Every structure is written in structure tokens, then in C-alpha cells.
């Protein structure tokens, strides 16, 4: 089983403190783009003391890295104000 690490530059997210500090994120989104559903813009920072986030679950069964609702990519890249998963690849 892959422990997918996260390279996240969505600095408006409350879990971003020099990287993703959520223990595990869920990737979801809509028909237009795959996005991080854990993203939340708040006037505070939370999560782990250091950036060590992983993908806990991914709802994008239409992505070729998805196997049984888990991500099998070694690392994903999250960017922008919508926390877009740039590692998404359509099957
Ligand atoms: S690369 Fe694909 S399977 Fe992995 S988190 Fe992004 S959308 Fe989900």
C-alpha cells in the first residue's frame, strides 16, 4: 500500500505551514477538477507540528492513480486557491 506524500503550495489553507500538516487528507472535487476536500481557509493554522501530510482517501475513481478509492502515486502536488491536485490523470 502506498503512503502518498503531499507537496502542497496552497498557502491559504489553515493546514499549510511550510507544507501540509494534516495527518491525512481526502481528495475529491467536481467534474471540472480534482481538489483537496480537506482544504479550509481560516485565519489560523492547525494540524501537525511539522508538515508530514499524506493522502488518506481519494474519491477520484476516474484518476489512473486511484485503486479502490486510495491514491497509489508516491507523491501528489496540490496548488492554487482551489487546492487543485495537479497529479490527477484521467484514465
Ligand atoms: S493523483 Fe489521482 S488518485 Fe492521487 S490524489 Fe490526485 S486525483 Fe486522487
PDB file of C-alpha atoms and ligand atoms in Angstrom:
ATOM      1  CA  UNK A   1       0.000   0.000   0.000  1.00  0.00           C
ATOM      2  CA  UNK A   2       1.311   3.439  -0.949  1.00  0.00           C
ATOM      3  CA  UNK A   3       1.699   6.187   1.622  1.00  0.00           C
ATOM      4  CA  UNK A   4       1.207   9.112  -0.728  1.00  0.00           C
ATOM      5  CA  UNK A   5       3.044  12.222   0.418  1.00  0.00           C
ATOM      6  CA  UNK A   6       1.854  15.730  -0.424  1.00  0.00           C
ATOM      7  CA  UNK A   7       3.713  18.666  -1.927  1.00  0.00           C
ATOM      8  CA  UNK A   8       1.214  21.458  -1.205  1.00  0.00           C
ATOM      9  CA  UNK A   9       1.688  25.132  -2.097  1.00  0.00           C
ATOM     10  CA  UNK A  10      -1.882  26.215  -1.295  1.00  0.00           C
ATOM     11  CA  UNK A  11      -0.751  28.620   1.405  1.00  0.00           C
ATOM     12  CA  UNK A  12      -4.243  29.985   2.093  1.00  0.00           C
ATOM     13  CA  UNK A  13      -5.142  26.631   3.681  1.00  0.00           C
ATOM     14  CA  UNK A  14      -5.170  26.513   7.504  1.00  0.00           C
ATOM     15  CA  UNK A  15      -3.309  23.175   7.333  1.00  0.00           C
ATOM     16  CA  UNK A  16      -0.440  24.636   5.297  1.00  0.00           C
ATOM     17  CA  UNK A  17       2.554  25.532   7.441  1.00  0.00           C
ATOM     18  CA  UNK A  18       5.554  25.184   5.134  1.00  0.00           C
ATOM     19  CA  UNK A  19       3.666  22.214   3.627  1.00  0.00           C
ATOM     20  CA  UNK A  20       0.671  20.074   4.532  1.00  0.00           C
ATOM     21  CA  UNK A  21       0.268  19.455   8.282  1.00  0.00           C
ATOM     22  CA  UNK A  22      -2.944  17.415   8.089  1.00  0.00           C
ATOM     23  CA  UNK A  23      -2.382  13.810   9.206  1.00  0.00           C
ATOM     24  CA  UNK A  24      -4.364  12.599   6.200  1.00  0.00           C
ATOM     25  CA  UNK A  25      -6.349  14.463   3.554  1.00  0.00           C
ATOM     26  CA  UNK A  26      -9.235  13.446   1.339  1.00  0.00           C
ATOM     27  CA  UNK A  27      -9.123  14.300  -2.353  1.00  0.00           C
ATOM     28  CA  UNK A  28     -12.419  14.942  -4.092  1.00  0.00           C
ATOM     29  CA  UNK A  29     -13.621  17.795  -6.243  1.00  0.00           C
ATOM     30  CA  UNK A  30     -16.122  18.146  -9.035  1.00  0.00           C
ATOM     31  CA  UNK A  31     -16.417  17.285 -12.712  1.00  0.00           C
ATOM     32  CA  UNK A  32     -14.033  20.135 -13.628  1.00  0.00           C
ATOM     33  CA  UNK A  33     -11.089  19.394 -11.332  1.00  0.00           C
ATOM     34  CA  UNK A  34      -9.714  17.135  -8.612  1.00  0.00           C
ATOM     35  CA  UNK A  35      -9.211  19.129  -5.418  1.00  0.00           C
ATOM     36  CA  UNK A  36      -8.297  18.582  -1.788  1.00  0.00           C
ATOM     37  CA  UNK A  37     -11.512  18.358   0.242  1.00  0.00           C
ATOM     38  CA  UNK A  38      -9.573  18.933   3.482  1.00  0.00           C
ATOM     39  CA  UNK A  39      -8.625  22.445   2.307  1.00  0.00           C
ATOM     40  CA  UNK A  40     -10.069  25.162   4.526  1.00  0.00           C
ATOM     41  CA  UNK A  41      -9.216  28.868   4.519  1.00  0.00           C
ATOM     42  CA  UNK A  42      -9.248  30.160   8.105  1.00  0.00           C
ATOM     43  CA  UNK A  43      -7.492  32.954   9.971  1.00  0.00           C
ATOM     44  CA  UNK A  44      -5.474  30.367  11.922  1.00  0.00           C
ATOM     45  CA  UNK A  45      -3.097  27.424  11.389  1.00  0.00           C
ATOM     46  CA  UNK A  46      -3.686  23.888  12.654  1.00  0.00           C
ATOM     47  CA  UNK A  47      -2.613  20.299  12.179  1.00  0.00           C
ATOM     48  CA  UNK A  48       0.645  18.519  12.989  1.00  0.00           C
ATOM     49  CA  UNK A  49       3.637  20.469  14.386  1.00  0.00           C
ATOM     50  CA  UNK A  50       5.577  19.725  11.176  1.00  0.00           C
ATOM     51  CA  UNK A  51       4.468  19.211   7.580  1.00  0.00           C
ATOM     52  CA  UNK A  52       4.043  15.456   7.111  1.00  0.00           C
ATOM     53  CA  UNK A  53       0.679  15.132   5.409  1.00  0.00           C
ATOM     54  CA  UNK A  54      -0.442  12.095   3.444  1.00  0.00           C
ATOM     55  CA  UNK A  55      -3.409  11.229   1.262  1.00  0.00           C
ATOM     56  CA  UNK A  56      -5.816   9.241   3.422  1.00  0.00           C
ATOM     57  CA  UNK A  57      -8.511   8.733   0.807  1.00  0.00           C
ATOM     58  CA  UNK A  58      -9.278   9.731  -2.747  1.00  0.00           C
ATOM     59  CA  UNK A  59     -12.754   9.802  -4.238  1.00  0.00           C
ATOM     60  CA  UNK A  60     -11.470  10.266  -7.819  1.00  0.00           C
ATOM     61  CA  UNK A  61     -12.012   6.795  -9.232  1.00  0.00           C
ATOM     62  CA  UNK A  62     -11.669   8.440 -12.671  1.00  0.00           C
ATOM     63  CA  UNK A  63      -7.930   9.048 -11.975  1.00  0.00           C
ATOM     64  CA  UNK A  64      -5.452   6.431 -13.128  1.00  0.00           C
ATOM     65  CA  UNK A  65      -3.551   6.617  -9.809  1.00  0.00           C
ATOM     66  CA  UNK A  66      -6.689   5.577  -7.914  1.00  0.00           C
ATOM     67  CA  UNK A  67      -7.058   1.978  -6.760  1.00  0.00           C
ATOM     68  CA  UNK A  68     -10.077   1.097  -4.634  1.00  0.00           C
ATOM     69  CA  UNK A  69     -10.530   4.723  -3.530  1.00  0.00           C
ATOM     70  CA  UNK A  70      -6.883   5.047  -2.470  1.00  0.00           C
ATOM     71  CA  UNK A  71      -4.131   7.015  -4.214  1.00  0.00           C
ATOM     72  CA  UNK A  72      -1.186   4.914  -5.407  1.00  0.00           C
ATOM     73  CA  UNK A  73       1.023   7.775  -6.602  1.00  0.00           C
ATOM     74  CA  UNK A  74       4.162   8.127  -4.439  1.00  0.00           C
ATOM     75  CA  UNK A  75       3.530  11.886  -4.118  1.00  0.00           C
ATOM     76  CA  UNK A  76       0.888  14.360  -5.269  1.00  0.00           C
ATOM     77  CA  UNK A  77       1.211  18.072  -5.942  1.00  0.00           C
ATOM     78  CA  UNK A  78      -1.502  20.429  -4.670  1.00  0.00           C
ATOM     79  CA  UNK A  79      -1.558  24.024  -5.863  1.00  0.00           C
ATOM     80  CA  UNK A  80      -3.608  27.195  -6.015  1.00  0.00           C
ATOM     81  CA  UNK A  81      -6.530  28.698  -4.167  1.00  0.00           C
ATOM     82  CA  UNK A  82      -8.761  25.731  -5.030  1.00  0.00           C
ATOM     83  CA  UNK A  83      -6.179  23.176  -3.753  1.00  0.00           C
ATOM     84  CA  UNK A  84      -6.022  21.563  -7.180  1.00  0.00           C
ATOM     85  CA  UNK A  85      -4.455  18.066  -7.450  1.00  0.00           C
ATOM     86  CA  UNK A  86      -2.121  18.522 -10.399  1.00  0.00           C
ATOM     87  CA  UNK A  87      -1.157  14.835 -10.224  1.00  0.00           C
ATOM     88  CA  UNK A  88      -4.616  13.779 -11.412  1.00  0.00           C
ATOM     89  CA  UNK A  89      -4.542  11.855 -14.689  1.00  0.00           C
ATOM     90  CA  UNK A  90      -7.732  10.731 -16.368  1.00  0.00           C
ATOM     91  CA  UNK A  91      -7.976   7.004 -17.054  1.00  0.00           C
TER      92      UNK A  91
HETATM   93  S1  LIG B   1      -3.229  11.686  -8.187  1.00  0.00           S
HETATM   94 FE1  LIG B   1      -5.309  10.912  -8.664  1.00  0.00          FE
HETATM   95  S2  LIG B   1      -5.678   9.235  -7.164  1.00  0.00           S
HETATM   96 FE2  LIG B   1      -3.932  10.509  -6.396  1.00  0.00          FE
HETATM   97  S3  LIG B   1      -4.908  12.060  -5.026  1.00  0.00           S
HETATM   98 FE3  LIG B   1      -4.722  13.022  -7.081  1.00  0.00          FE
HETATM   99  S4  LIG B   1      -6.737  12.586  -8.051  1.00  0.00           S
HETATM  100 FE4  LIG B   1      -6.560  11.154  -6.301  1.00  0.00          FE
END
